[in-house]
mmCIF file with all atom_site columns, C-alpha atoms and ligand atoms in Angstrom:
data_model
loop_
_atom_site.group_PDB
_atom_site.id
_atom_site.type_symbol
_atom_site.label_atom_id
_atom_site.label_alt_id
_atom_site.label_comp_id
_atom_site.label_asym_id
_atom_site.label_entity_id
_atom_site.label_seq_id
_atom_site.pdbx_PDB_ins_code
_atom_site.Cartn_x
_atom_site.Cartn_y
_atom_site.Cartn_z
_atom_site.occupancy
_atom_site.B_iso_or_equiv
_atom_site.pdbx_formal_charge
_atom_site.auth_seq_id
_atom_site.auth_comp_id
_atom_site.auth_asym_id
_atom_site.auth_atom_id
_atom_site.pdbx_PDB_model_num
ATOM   1   C  CA  . MET A 1 1   ? 0.114   0.028  -0.034 1.00 95.00 ? 1   MET A CA  1
ATOM   2   C  CA  . ASN A 1 2   ? 1.251   3.469  -0.914 1.00 98.00 ? 2   ASN A CA  1
ATOM   3   C  CA  . GLN A 1 3   ? 1.776   5.733  1.895  1.00 98.00 ? 3   GLN A CA  1
ATOM   4   C  CA  . GLN A 1 4   ? 3.309   9.035  2.815  1.00 98.00 ? 4   GLN A CA  1
ATOM   5   C  CA  . THR A 1 5   ? 5.574   9.928  5.833  1.00 98.00 ? 5   THR A CA  1
ATOM   6   C  CA  . LEU A 1 6   ? 7.000   13.032 7.348  1.00 99.00 ? 6   LEU A CA  1
ATOM   7   C  CA  . ILE A 1 7   ? 10.756  13.178 7.844  1.00 98.00 ? 7   ILE A CA  1
ATOM   8   C  CA  . LEU A 1 8   ? 12.692  15.704 9.772  1.00 98.00 ? 8   LEU A CA  1
ATOM   9   C  CA  . ILE A 1 9   ? 16.330  16.031 9.716  1.00 98.00 ? 9   ILE A CA  1
ATOM   10  C  CA  . LYS A 1 10  ? 16.903  17.428 13.407 1.00 98.00 ? 10  LYS A CA  1
ATOM   11  C  CA  . PRO A 1 11  ? 19.060  20.187 14.306 1.00 98.00 ? 11  PRO A CA  1
ATOM   12  C  CA  . ASP A 1 12  ? 21.764  17.577 15.573 1.00 98.00 ? 12  ASP A CA  1
ATOM   13  C  CA  . GLY A 1 13  ? 21.864  15.944 12.167 1.00 98.00 ? 13  GLY A CA  1
ATOM   14  C  CA  . LEU A 1 14  ? 22.302  19.308 10.231 1.00 98.00 ? 14  LEU A CA  1
ATOM   15  C  CA  . LYS A 1 15  ? 25.096  20.460 12.813 1.00 97.00 ? 15  LYS A CA  1
ATOM   16  C  CA  . LYS A 1 16  ? 27.140  17.266 12.214 1.00 97.00 ? 16  LYS A CA  1
ATOM   17  C  CA  . SER A 1 17  ? 26.837  17.768 8.591  1.00 97.00 ? 17  SER A CA  1
ATOM   18  C  CA  . LEU A 1 18  ? 24.782  14.395 8.142  1.00 98.00 ? 18  LEU A CA  1
ATOM   19  C  CA  . THR A 1 19  ? 22.261  15.616 5.746  1.00 98.00 ? 19  THR A CA  1
ATOM   20  C  CA  . GLY A 1 20  ? 23.681  13.913 2.685  1.00 98.00 ? 20  GLY A CA  1
ATOM   21  C  CA  . ASN A 1 21  ? 24.365  10.639 4.784  1.00 98.00 ? 21  ASN A CA  1
ATOM   22  C  CA  . ILE A 1 22  ? 20.865  10.605 5.990  1.00 98.00 ? 22  ILE A CA  1
ATOM   23  C  CA  . LEU A 1 23  ? 19.244  11.161 2.448  1.00 98.00 ? 23  LEU A CA  1
ATOM   24  C  CA  . THR A 1 24  ? 21.739  8.484  0.920  1.00 98.00 ? 24  THR A CA  1
ATOM   25  C  CA  . ARG A 1 25  ? 20.480  6.130  3.594  1.00 98.00 ? 25  ARG A CA  1
ATOM   26  C  CA  . LEU A 1 26  ? 16.947  7.048  2.862  1.00 98.00 ? 26  LEU A CA  1
ATOM   27  C  CA  . SER A 1 27  ? 17.535  6.272  -0.800 1.00 98.00 ? 27  SER A CA  1
ATOM   28  C  CA  . GLU A 1 28  ? 17.797  2.679  0.065  1.00 96.00 ? 28  GLU A CA  1
ATOM   29  C  CA  . THR A 1 29  ? 14.032  2.587  0.569  1.00 96.00 ? 29  THR A CA  1
ATOM   30  C  CA  . LYS A 1 30  ? 13.693  3.366  -3.096 1.00 97.00 ? 30  LYS A CA  1
ATOM   31  C  CA  . LEU A 1 31  ? 10.694  5.936  -2.075 1.00 98.00 ? 31  LEU A CA  1
ATOM   32  C  CA  . GLU A 1 32  ? 10.179  9.113  -3.724 1.00 98.00 ? 32  GLU A CA  1
ATOM   33  C  CA  . ILE A 1 33  ? 10.616  12.382 -2.027 1.00 98.00 ? 33  ILE A CA  1
ATOM   34  C  CA  . VAL A 1 34  ? 7.546   14.668 -2.845 1.00 98.00 ? 34  VAL A CA  1
ATOM   35  C  CA  . ALA A 1 35  ? 8.303   17.653 -0.862 1.00 98.00 ? 35  ALA A CA  1
ATOM   36  C  CA  . ALA A 1 36  ? 11.447  19.286 1.031  1.00 98.00 ? 36  ALA A CA  1
ATOM   37  C  CA  . LYS A 1 37  ? 12.077  22.393 2.604  1.00 98.00 ? 37  LYS A CA  1
ATOM   38  C  CA  . MET A 1 38  ? 14.078  24.308 5.434  1.00 98.00 ? 38  MET A CA  1
ATOM   39  C  CA  . VAL A 1 39  ? 12.182  25.336 8.256  1.00 98.00 ? 39  VAL A CA  1
ATOM   40  C  CA  . ARG A 1 40  ? 12.654  27.739 11.218 1.00 98.00 ? 40  ARG A CA  1
ATOM   41  C  CA  . VAL A 1 41  ? 10.582  25.981 13.872 1.00 98.00 ? 41  VAL A CA  1
ATOM   42  C  CA  . SER A 1 42  ? 8.424   28.330 16.020 1.00 98.00 ? 42  SER A CA  1
ATOM   43  C  CA  . GLN A 1 43  ? 7.405   27.400 19.667 1.00 98.00 ? 43  GLN A CA  1
ATOM   44  C  CA  . GLU A 1 44  ? 3.942   26.874 18.447 1.00 98.00 ? 44  GLU A CA  1
ATOM   45  C  CA  . LEU A 1 45  ? 5.054   24.401 15.662 1.00 98.00 ? 45  LEU A CA  1
ATOM   46  C  CA  . ALA A 1 46  ? 7.284   22.528 17.962 1.00 98.00 ? 46  ALA A CA  1
ATOM   47  C  CA  . GLN A 1 47  ? 4.560   22.166 20.706 1.00 98.00 ? 47  GLN A CA  1
ATOM   48  C  CA  . GLU A 1 48  ? 2.038   21.175 18.361 1.00 98.00 ? 48  GLU A CA  1
ATOM   49  C  CA  . HIS A 1 49  ? 4.223   18.553 16.563 1.00 98.00 ? 49  HIS A CA  1
ATOM   50  C  CA  . TYR A 1 50  ? 5.332   16.973 19.961 1.00 98.00 ? 50  TYR A CA  1
ATOM   51  C  CA  . LYS A 1 51  ? 1.963   17.458 21.716 1.00 98.00 ? 51  LYS A CA  1
ATOM   52  C  CA  . HIS A 1 52  ? 1.499   13.869 22.444 1.00 97.00 ? 52  HIS A CA  1
ATOM   53  C  CA  . LEU A 1 53  ? 4.424   14.087 24.940 1.00 98.00 ? 53  LEU A CA  1
ATOM   54  C  CA  . LYS A 1 54  ? 3.641   17.538 26.582 1.00 97.00 ? 54  LYS A CA  1
ATOM   55  C  CA  . ASN A 1 55  ? 3.143   15.735 30.142 1.00 98.00 ? 55  ASN A CA  1
ATOM   56  C  CA  . LYS A 1 56  ? 6.643   14.235 29.850 1.00 97.00 ? 56  LYS A CA  1
ATOM   57  C  CA  . ASP A 1 57  ? 9.531   15.460 31.987 1.00 95.00 ? 57  ASP A CA  1
ATOM   58  C  CA  . PHE A 1 58  ? 11.753  16.091 28.915 1.00 96.00 ? 58  PHE A CA  1
ATOM   59  C  CA  . PHE A 1 59  ? 9.158   18.025 26.954 1.00 97.00 ? 59  PHE A CA  1
ATOM   60  C  CA  . PRO A 1 60  ? 10.833  21.550 27.690 1.00 97.00 ? 60  PRO A CA  1
ATOM   61  C  CA  . GLU A 1 61  ? 14.174  20.212 26.349 1.00 97.00 ? 61  GLU A CA  1
ATOM   62  C  CA  . LEU A 1 62  ? 12.786  18.319 23.520 1.00 97.00 ? 62  LEU A CA  1
ATOM   63  C  CA  . ILE A 1 63  ? 11.091  21.576 22.303 1.00 98.00 ? 63  ILE A CA  1
ATOM   64  C  CA  . LYS A 1 64  ? 14.449  23.371 22.684 1.00 97.00 ? 64  LYS A CA  1
ATOM   65  C  CA  . TYR A 1 65  ? 16.170  20.422 20.710 1.00 98.00 ? 65  TYR A CA  1
ATOM   66  C  CA  . ILE A 1 66  ? 13.746  20.545 17.654 1.00 98.00 ? 66  ILE A CA  1
ATOM   67  C  CA  . ARG A 1 67  ? 13.942  24.373 17.616 1.00 98.00 ? 67  ARG A CA  1
ATOM   68  C  CA  . GLY A 1 68  ? 17.756  24.141 17.413 1.00 98.00 ? 68  GLY A CA  1
ATOM   69  C  CA  . GLU A 1 69  ? 18.501  25.990 20.681 1.00 97.00 ? 69  GLU A CA  1
ATOM   70  C  CA  . LEU A 1 70  ? 20.848  23.273 21.838 1.00 95.00 ? 70  LEU A CA  1
ATOM   71  C  CA  . HIS A 1 71  ? 22.756  23.194 18.455 1.00 95.00 ? 71  HIS A CA  1
ATOM   72  C  CA  . GLN A 1 72  ? 23.009  26.778 17.432 1.00 93.00 ? 72  GLN A CA  1
ATOM   73  C  CA  . ARG A 1 73  ? 21.240  25.544 14.309 1.00 90.00 ? 73  ARG A CA  1
ATOM   74  C  CA  . ARG A 1 74  ? 17.689  27.087 14.233 1.00 95.00 ? 74  ARG A CA  1
ATOM   75  C  CA  . LYS A 1 75  ? 16.366  25.180 11.341 1.00 97.00 ? 75  LYS A CA  1
ATOM   76  C  CA  . VAL A 1 76  ? 15.300  21.523 10.556 1.00 98.00 ? 76  VAL A CA  1
ATOM   77  C  CA  . MET A 1 77  ? 14.953  19.987 6.893  1.00 98.00 ? 77  MET A CA  1
ATOM   78  C  CA  . ALA A 1 78  ? 11.375  18.751 6.505  1.00 99.00 ? 78  ALA A CA  1
ATOM   79  C  CA  . LEU A 1 79  ? 10.630  16.023 3.875  1.00 98.00 ? 79  LEU A CA  1
ATOM   80  C  CA  . VAL A 1 80  ? 7.772   13.985 2.626  1.00 98.00 ? 80  VAL A CA  1
ATOM   81  C  CA  . TYR A 1 81  ? 8.503   10.579 1.228  1.00 98.00 ? 81  TYR A CA  1
ATOM   82  C  CA  . TRP A 1 82  ? 5.986   8.516  -0.685 1.00 98.00 ? 82  TRP A CA  1
ATOM   83  C  CA  . GLY A 1 83  ? 5.591   4.851  -1.799 1.00 98.00 ? 83  GLY A CA  1
ATOM   84  C  CA  . GLU A 1 84  ? 5.022   1.407  -0.876 1.00 98.00 ? 84  GLU A CA  1
ATOM   85  C  CA  . SER A 1 85  ? 4.917   1.004  3.029  1.00 98.00 ? 85  SER A CA  1
ATOM   86  C  CA  . ALA A 1 86  ? 6.583   4.214  3.364  1.00 98.00 ? 86  ALA A CA  1
ATOM   87  C  CA  . ILE A 1 87  ? 6.223   4.322  7.082  1.00 98.00 ? 87  ILE A CA  1
ATOM   88  C  CA  . GLN A 1 88  ? 7.473   1.207  8.021  1.00 98.00 ? 88  GLN A CA  1
ATOM   89  C  CA  . LYS A 1 89  ? 10.319  1.079  5.622  1.00 98.00 ? 89  LYS A CA  1
ATOM   90  C  CA  . VAL A 1 90  ? 11.358  4.511  6.970  1.00 98.00 ? 90  VAL A CA  1
ATOM   91  C  CA  . ARG A 1 91  ? 10.948  3.405  10.684 1.00 98.00 ? 91  ARG A CA  1
ATOM   92  C  CA  . ASP A 1 92  ? 13.064  0.363  10.147 1.00 98.00 ? 92  ASP A CA  1
ATOM   93  C  CA  . LEU A 1 93  ? 15.929  2.175  8.648  1.00 98.00 ? 93  LEU A CA  1
ATOM   94  C  CA  . ALA A 1 94  ? 15.728  5.155  11.353 1.00 98.00 ? 94  ALA A CA  1
ATOM   95  C  CA  . GLY A 1 95  ? 16.124  2.556  14.214 1.00 98.00 ? 95  GLY A CA  1
ATOM   96  C  CA  . ALA A 1 96  ? 14.736  2.931  17.662 1.00 98.00 ? 96  ALA A CA  1
ATOM   97  C  CA  . THR A 1 97  ? 13.719  6.210  19.381 1.00 98.00 ? 97  THR A CA  1
ATOM   98  C  CA  . ASN A 1 98  ? 16.476  5.479  21.865 1.00 98.00 ? 98  ASN A CA  1
ATOM   99  C  CA  . PRO A 1 99  ? 19.758  5.834  19.906 1.00 98.00 ? 99  PRO A CA  1
ATOM   100 C  CA  . GLU A 1 100 ? 21.614  3.721  22.418 1.00 97.00 ? 100 GLU A CA  1
ATOM   101 C  CA  . GLU A 1 101 ? 18.888  0.779  21.781 1.00 98.00 ? 101 GLU A CA  1
ATOM   102 C  CA  . ALA A 1 102 ? 18.818  1.479  17.846 1.00 98.00 ? 102 ALA A CA  1
ATOM   103 C  CA  . GLU A 1 103 ? 20.316  -1.157 15.777 1.00 98.00 ? 103 GLU A CA  1
ATOM   104 C  CA  . ALA A 1 104 ? 24.014  -0.121 15.059 1.00 97.00 ? 104 ALA A CA  1
ATOM   105 C  CA  . THR A 1 105 ? 23.497  -0.091 11.319 1.00 97.00 ? 105 THR A CA  1
ATOM   106 C  CA  . SER A 1 106 ? 20.289  1.968  11.671 1.00 98.00 ? 106 SER A CA  1
ATOM   107 C  CA  . ILE A 1 107 ? 20.485  5.681  10.922 1.00 98.00 ? 107 ILE A CA  1
ATOM   108 C  CA  . ARG A 1 108 ? 19.825  6.599  14.686 1.00 98.00 ? 108 ARG A CA  1
ATOM   109 C  CA  . GLY A 1 109 ? 22.360  3.611  15.681 1.00 98.00 ? 109 GLY A CA  1
ATOM   110 C  CA  . SER A 1 110 ? 24.910  5.032  13.487 1.00 98.00 ? 110 SER A CA  1
ATOM   111 C  CA  . TYR A 1 111 ? 24.640  8.757  14.197 1.00 98.00 ? 111 TYR A CA  1
ATOM   112 C  CA  . GLY A 1 112 ? 22.458  9.227  17.463 1.00 98.00 ? 112 GLY A CA  1
ATOM   113 C  CA  . ARG A 1 113 ? 23.513  9.836  21.017 1.00 98.00 ? 113 ARG A CA  1
ATOM   114 C  CA  . ILE A 1 114 ? 22.173  10.503 24.523 1.00 97.00 ? 114 ILE A CA  1
ATOM   115 C  CA  . THR A 1 115 ? 23.535  13.692 26.090 1.00 94.00 ? 115 THR A CA  1
ATOM   116 C  CA  . THR A 1 116 ? 24.500  13.727 29.634 1.00 92.00 ? 116 THR A CA  1
ATOM   117 C  CA  . GLY A 1 117 ? 21.453  15.817 30.093 1.00 89.00 ? 117 GLY A CA  1
ATOM   118 C  CA  . GLY A 1 118 ? 19.333  12.721 29.056 1.00 93.00 ? 118 GLY A CA  1
ATOM   119 C  CA  . ILE A 1 119 ? 18.254  14.060 25.861 1.00 95.00 ? 119 ILE A CA  1
ATOM   120 C  CA  . TYR A 1 120 ? 17.971  11.564 22.902 1.00 97.00 ? 120 TYR A CA  1
ATOM   121 C  CA  . GLU A 1 121 ? 19.528  13.230 20.064 1.00 98.00 ? 121 GLU A CA  1
ATOM   122 C  CA  . ASN A 1 122 ? 18.618  10.863 17.487 1.00 98.00 ? 122 ASN A CA  1
ATOM   123 C  CA  . VAL A 1 123 ? 19.004  13.068 14.055 1.00 98.00 ? 123 VAL A CA  1
ATOM   124 C  CA  . LEU A 1 124 ? 15.827  12.483 12.475 1.00 98.00 ? 124 LEU A CA  1
ATOM   125 C  CA  . HIS A 1 125 ? 11.995  12.252 12.959 1.00 98.00 ? 125 HIS A CA  1
ATOM   126 C  CA  . CYS A 1 126 ? 9.696   10.114 11.063 1.00 98.00 ? 126 CYS A CA  1
ATOM   127 C  CA  . SER A 1 127 ? 6.099   9.461  11.353 1.00 98.00 ? 127 SER A CA  1
ATOM   128 C  CA  . SER A 1 128 ? 4.944   6.404  13.312 1.00 98.00 ? 128 SER A CA  1
ATOM   129 C  CA  . ASN A 1 129 ? 1.698   5.580  11.625 1.00 98.00 ? 129 ASN A CA  1
ATOM   130 C  CA  . GLU A 1 130 ? -0.857  6.782  8.887  1.00 98.00 ? 130 GLU A CA  1
ATOM   131 C  CA  . GLN A 1 131 ? -2.870  8.926  11.473 1.00 98.00 ? 131 GLN A CA  1
ATOM   132 C  CA  . GLU A 1 132 ? 0.122   10.731 12.653 1.00 98.00 ? 132 GLU A CA  1
ATOM   133 C  CA  . ALA A 1 133 ? 1.745   11.053 9.227  1.00 98.00 ? 133 ALA A CA  1
ATOM   134 C  CA  . GLU A 1 134 ? -1.563  12.862 7.932  1.00 98.00 ? 134 GLU A CA  1
ATOM   135 C  CA  . ARG A 1 135 ? -1.428  15.190 10.965 1.00 98.00 ? 135 ARG A CA  1
ATOM   136 C  CA  . GLU A 1 136 ? 2.060   15.905 10.625 1.00 98.00 ? 136 GLU A CA  1
ATOM   137 C  CA  . ILE A 1 137 ? 2.391   16.444 6.941  1.00 98.00 ? 137 ILE A CA  1
ATOM   138 C  CA  . LYS A 1 138 ? -0.623  18.843 7.133  1.00 98.00 ? 138 LYS A CA  1
ATOM   139 C  CA  . LEU A 1 139 ? 1.148   20.693 9.989  1.00 98.00 ? 139 LEU A CA  1
ATOM   140 C  CA  . TRP A 1 140 ? 4.494   21.164 8.282  1.00 98.00 ? 140 TRP A CA  1
ATOM   141 C  CA  . PHE A 1 141 ? 3.334   21.544 4.701  1.00 98.00 ? 141 PHE A CA  1
ATOM   142 C  CA  . GLU A 1 142 ? 0.777   23.592 2.732  1.00 97.00 ? 142 GLU A CA  1
ATOM   143 C  CA  . PRO A 1 143 ? -0.722  21.607 -0.266 1.00 97.00 ? 143 PRO A CA  1
ATOM   144 C  CA  . GLU A 1 144 ? 1.278   23.500 -3.057 1.00 96.00 ? 144 GLU A CA  1
ATOM   145 C  CA  . GLU A 1 145 ? 4.421   22.645 -1.371 1.00 98.00 ? 145 GLU A CA  1
ATOM   146 C  CA  . ILE A 1 146 ? 3.778   19.102 -2.004 1.00 98.00 ? 146 ILE A CA  1
ATOM   147 C  CA  . ILE A 1 147 ? 4.027   17.846 -5.715 1.00 98.00 ? 147 ILE A CA  1
ATOM   148 C  CA  . VAL A 1 148 ? 1.453   15.073 -5.608 1.00 98.00 ? 148 VAL A CA  1
ATOM   149 C  CA  . ASP A 1 149 ? -2.197  15.306 -4.050 1.00 97.00 ? 149 ASP A CA  1
ATOM   150 C  CA  . LEU A 1 150 ? -1.859  13.356 -0.767 1.00 98.00 ? 150 LEU A CA  1
ATOM   151 C  CA  . TYR A 1 151 ? -5.053  14.505 0.827  1.00 98.00 ? 151 TYR A CA  1
ATOM   152 C  CA  . PRO A 1 152 ? -8.219  16.296 -0.121 1.00 97.00 ? 152 PRO A CA  1
ATOM   153 C  CA  . THR A 1 153 ? -8.226  20.180 -0.457 1.00 97.00 ? 153 THR A CA  1
ATOM   154 C  CA  . LYS A 1 154 ? -10.375 23.072 -0.822 1.00 97.00 ? 154 LYS A CA  1
ATOM   155 C  CA  . ILE A 1 155 ? -10.107 26.495 -2.228 1.00 95.00 ? 155 ILE A CA  1
ATOM   156 C  CA  . THR A 1 156 ? -10.852 29.201 0.265  1.00 92.00 ? 156 THR A CA  1
ATOM   157 C  CA  . GLN A 1 157 ? -11.339 33.126 -0.720 1.00 90.00 ? 157 GLN A CA  1
ATOM   158 C  CA  . LEU A 1 158 ? -8.883  35.043 1.575  1.00 87.00 ? 158 LEU A CA  1
ATOM   159 C  CA  . LYS A 1 159 ? -10.485 38.524 2.265  1.00 86.00 ? 159 LYS A CA  1
ATOM   160 C  CA  . SER A 1 160 ? -7.541  40.607 3.496  1.00 87.00 ? 160 SER A CA  1
ATOM   161 C  CA  . TYR A 1 161 ? -4.269  38.636 2.464  1.00 85.00 ? 161 TYR A CA  1
ATOM   162 C  CA  . LYS A 1 162 ? -0.734  40.068 3.064  1.00 90.00 ? 162 LYS A CA  1
ATOM   163 C  CA  . LYS A 1 163 ? 2.236   38.204 1.615  1.00 89.00 ? 163 LYS A CA  1
ATOM   164 C  CA  . ARG A 1 164 ? 5.915   39.007 1.310  1.00 94.00 ? 164 ARG A CA  1
ATOM   165 C  CA  . VAL A 1 165 ? 7.106   39.367 -2.442 1.00 92.00 ? 165 VAL A CA  1
ATOM   166 C  CA  . TRP A 1 166 ? 10.424  39.892 -3.843 1.00 96.00 ? 166 TRP A CA  1
ATOM   167 C  CA  . ARG A 1 167 ? 11.112  43.797 -3.881 1.00 95.00 ? 167 ARG A CA  1
HETATM 168 P  P1  . LIG B 2 .   ? 9.850   8.792  17.739 1.00 74.78 ? 201 LIG B P1  1
HETATM 169 O  O1  . LIG B 2 .   ? 10.670  10.042 17.466 1.00 74.78 ? 201 LIG B O1  1
HETATM 170 O  O2  . LIG B 2 .   ? 10.680  7.629  17.397 1.00 74.78 ? 201 LIG B O2  1
HETATM 171 O  O3  . LIG B 2 .   ? 8.636   8.646  16.980 1.00 74.78 ? 201 LIG B O3  1
HETATM 172 P  P2  . LIG B 2 .   ? 8.483   9.613  20.078 1.00 74.78 ? 201 LIG B P2  1
HETATM 173 O  O4  . LIG B 2 .   ? 7.436   10.061 19.294 1.00 74.78 ? 201 LIG B O4  1
HETATM 174 O  O5  . LIG B 2 .   ? 7.902   8.410  21.209 1.00 74.78 ? 201 LIG B O5  1
HETATM 175 O  O6  . LIG B 2 .   ? 9.551   8.673  19.246 1.00 74.78 ? 201 LIG B O6  1
HETATM 176 O  O7  . LIG B 2 .   ? 9.466   10.605 20.795 1.00 74.78 ? 201 LIG B O7  1
HETATM 177 C  C1  . LIG B 2 .   ? 9.580   11.833 20.097 1.00 74.78 ? 201 LIG B C1  1
HETATM 178 C  C2  . LIG B 2 .   ? 10.885  12.253 20.719 1.00 74.78 ? 201 LIG B C2  1
HETATM 179 O  O8  . LIG B 2 .   ? 11.071  12.542 21.890 1.00 74.78 ? 201 LIG B O8  1
HETATM 180 C  C3  . LIG B 2 .   ? 12.043  11.162 20.280 1.00 74.78 ? 201 LIG B C3  1
HETATM 181 O  O9  . LIG B 2 .   ? 12.609  11.406 19.093 1.00 74.78 ? 201 LIG B O9  1
HETATM 182 C  C4  . LIG B 2 .   ? 13.173  11.573 21.450 1.00 74.78 ? 201 LIG B C4  1
HETATM 183 C  C5  . LIG B 2 .   ? 12.381  12.287 22.505 1.00 74.78 ? 201 LIG B C5  1
HETATM 184 N  N1  . LIG B 2 .   ? 12.095  11.117 23.560 1.00 74.78 ? 201 LIG B N1  1
HETATM 185 C  C6  . LIG B 2 .   ? 11.165  10.125 23.535 1.00 74.78 ? 201 LIG B C6  1
HETATM 186 N  N2  . LIG B 2 .   ? 11.201  9.446  24.603 1.00 74.78 ? 201 LIG B N2  1
HETATM 187 C  C7  . LIG B 2 .   ? 12.211  10.041 25.415 1.00 74.78 ? 201 LIG B C7  1
HETATM 188 C  C8  . LIG B 2 .   ? 12.848  9.686  26.528 1.00 74.78 ? 201 LIG B C8  1
HETATM 189 N  N3  . LIG B 2 .   ? 12.377  8.522  27.297 1.00 74.78 ? 201 LIG B N3  1
HETATM 190 N  N4  . LIG B 2 .   ? 13.872  10.227 27.073 1.00 74.78 ? 201 LIG B N4  1
HETATM 191 C  C9  . LIG B 2 .   ? 14.331  11.516 26.487 1.00 74.78 ? 201 LIG B C9  1
HETATM 192 N  N5  . LIG B 2 .   ? 13.665  12.052 25.229 1.00 74.78 ? 201 LIG B N5  1
HETATM 193 C  C10 . LIG B 2 .   ? 12.685  11.061 24.740 1.00 74.78 ? 201 LIG B C10 1
HETATM 194 MG MG1 . LIG B 2 .   ? 6.867   9.868  17.090 1.00 74.78 ? 202 LIG B MG1 1
#
């Protein structure tokens, strides 16, 4: 079954110059990239993305981490991968959430670490199921940023609309 999944290359992955390595590993899946961009993550976006973890002790640090406050890299790379069993293929390649438990050859096993402060720096995020993938893709991307139609859309008339354009 064809699926789509959200991937984020997290600030530690960017700081360690792992973007190329991670994309190369992901290309083993033969999935198709249907969207990609660099994002400066707002407090609101970070909290919404990780809302299922908001009661955890590590939540405040997790928000700082995904916003790049721990790596002086205030950006993540966001991508949508599409194809047969995309969610499981990417999860398998990514490895376990805890990088110390992740299989050594997985992406997190190869490049992740746990900081002395207990943060799981696991270099990438990937959606965990179809419902989460839909929620996350709609949170991170506008329909026109994705080159295929993944979910139903509608046209809406915006009354007063301000937009930044090239001067
Ligand atoms: P995943 O990123 O594998 O989907 P998750 O959604 O359960 O895992 O957690 C999101 C992130 O939160 C995870 O990438 C790292 C962090 N995290 C999860 N459990 C943690 C823990 N016990 N201690 C520290 N950080 C944790
Ligand atoms: Mg998750």
